[in-house]
Amino acid sequence: MTTETPPAEHPQLLTDRLLVWAGGRTPGEQAAVIALIDEGDLLTRPDIQRLLITDNGTTLHCDWPRFENRYRTALALDDEEDAFLTLVIATAFPRLVALWKVEALGPRRLAIVLRAVEHLAGADTVEQHT
């Protein structure tokens, strides 16, 4: 008699876990999480993950205030990355941000920020654009 070994549990991807968390948050936080996932590069950086995400193994969340207070001093960012993260933070929770920040964005990141603003204008579900 043989017994089958159950398949190993695969941990959920960080992006999947963030989308689940964002589903219960404000439209701004939803839009910010989607923008980070869509951008695809910054969220893969361990230094950004350590500063932004609080994960106790079962639940996680984005710690926007901690991130906002420290990202410019704790991270090595170029002008475009800084502008993108500034706009993402302003999407997550209301902040005054000069729109001239978009001048530093390339076309790909600008499109992502514009989709985040579109989400704020009335989208009611969390979905990732590809």
Coordinates of C-alpha atoms in Angstrom, one line a residue:
M1 CA 0.0 0.0 0.0
T2 CA 1.4 3.4 -1.0
T3 CA 0.4 6.7 0.4
E4 CA 0.6 9.9 -1.6
T5 CA 2.5 12.7 -0.2
P6 CA 0.4 15.9 -0.4
P7 CA 1.9 18.6 -2.7
A8 CA 4.1 21.1 -0.9
E9 CA 2.4 24.3 0.0
H10 CA 3.6 27.1 -2.2
P11 CA 3.8 30.4 -0.4
Q12 CA 1.8 33.1 -2.1
L13 CA 3.7 35.6 -4.0
L14 CA 4.2 38.9 -2.3
T15 CA 2.3 40.7 -5.0
D16 CA -0.7 38.4 -4.5
R17 CA -0.6 39.0 -0.7
L18 CA -0.4 42.7 -1.3
L19 CA -3.4 42.7 -3.6
V20 CA -5.5 40.8 -1.0
W21 CA -4.5 43.3 1.7
A22 CA -5.2 46.2 -0.6
G23 CA -8.7 44.8 -1.4
G24 CA -9.8 45.9 2.0
R25 CA -8.1 49.3 2.0
T26 CA -9.0 52.8 0.6
P27 CA -9.1 53.4 -3.1
G28 CA -5.8 55.4 -2.8
E29 CA -4.0 52.5 -1.1
Q30 CA -5.4 50.1 -3.7
A31 CA -4.2 52.3 -6.5
A32 CA -0.7 52.7 -4.9
V33 CA -0.3 48.9 -4.5
I34 CA -1.4 48.3 -8.1
A35 CA 1.0 51.0 -9.3
L36 CA 4.0 49.4 -7.4
I37 CA 3.1 46.0 -8.8
D38 CA 2.6 47.3 -12.3
E39 CA 5.9 49.1 -12.2
G40 CA 7.6 45.8 -11.5
D41 CA 11.1 46.9 -10.5
L42 CA 11.0 48.8 -7.3
L43 CA 8.9 46.3 -5.4
T44 CA 11.4 43.6 -6.1
R45 CA 14.1 45.5 -4.3
P46 CA 14.8 44.0 -0.8
D47 CA 15.6 47.5 0.6
I48 CA 12.2 48.8 -0.5
Q49 CA 10.4 45.7 0.8
R50 CA 12.0 46.1 4.2
L51 CA 11.1 49.8 4.5
L52 CA 7.5 49.5 3.0
I53 CA 6.1 46.2 4.0
T54 CA 5.4 44.8 7.5
D55 CA 5.0 41.0 7.3
N56 CA 4.6 38.8 10.3
G57 CA 4.3 35.6 8.3
T58 CA 0.6 35.4 8.1
T59 CA -0.5 39.0 7.4
L60 CA 1.3 41.9 5.8
H61 CA 0.6 45.5 5.1
C62 CA 2.2 48.6 3.6
D63 CA 3.5 50.9 6.3
W64 CA 3.0 54.1 4.2
P65 CA 4.0 56.6 7.1
R66 CA 7.2 54.8 7.9
F67 CA 8.1 54.6 4.2
E68 CA 7.3 58.3 3.6
N69 CA 9.4 59.4 6.5
R70 CA 12.5 57.4 5.5
Y71 CA 12.5 56.5 1.8
R72 CA 14.6 59.5 0.7
T73 CA 17.3 59.0 3.3
A74 CA 17.3 55.2 3.5
L75 CA 17.2 54.3 -0.2
A76 CA 19.5 55.0 -3.1
L77 CA 17.1 56.4 -5.8
D78 CA 17.5 58.1 -9.1
D79 CA 15.3 61.1 -9.9
E80 CA 12.7 59.0 -11.8
E81 CA 12.4 56.4 -8.9
D82 CA 12.1 59.2 -6.4
A83 CA 9.4 61.0 -8.4
F84 CA 7.5 57.7 -8.9
L85 CA 7.6 56.8 -5.2
T86 CA 6.6 60.3 -4.3
L87 CA 3.5 60.1 -6.5
V88 CA 2.7 56.6 -5.3
I89 CA 2.8 57.8 -1.7
A90 CA 0.5 60.7 -2.6
T91 CA -1.9 58.2 -4.1
A92 CA -1.9 56.0 -1.0
F93 CA -3.0 58.8 1.2
P94 CA -3.6 62.5 0.5
R95 CA -0.5 64.5 0.2
L96 CA 0.3 67.7 -1.7
V97 CA 2.7 66.8 -4.4
A98 CA 3.8 69.2 -7.1
L99 CA 2.8 67.9 -10.5
W100 CA 6.1 68.8 -11.9
K101 CA 7.3 65.5 -10.4
V102 CA 5.9 63.9 -13.5
E103 CA 8.6 65.5 -15.6
A104 CA 11.1 63.0 -14.2
L105 CA 9.0 60.0 -15.2
G106 CA 9.6 58.0 -18.3
P107 CA 6.6 57.0 -20.4
R108 CA 6.1 53.6 -18.7
R109 CA 6.0 55.0 -15.1
L110 CA 3.9 58.0 -16.2
A111 CA 1.3 55.6 -17.6
I112 CA 1.3 53.7 -14.3
V113 CA 0.8 56.8 -12.3
L114 CA -2.0 57.9 -14.6
R115 CA -3.8 54.6 -14.2
A116 CA -3.5 55.0 -10.4
V117 CA -5.1 58.4 -10.7
E118 CA -7.8 56.9 -12.8
H119 CA -8.4 54.3 -10.1
L120 CA -8.8 57.1 -7.6
A121 CA -11.4 58.7 -9.8
G122 CA -13.8 55.8 -9.4
A123 CA -12.6 52.2 -10.0
D124 CA -14.2 50.0 -7.4
T125 CA -12.1 46.8 -7.7
V126 CA -8.4 46.0 -7.4
E127 CA -7.0 44.9 -10.7
Q128 CA -3.5 44.8 -12.0
H129 CA -2.9 46.2 -15.5
T130 CA -0.3 44.5 -17.7

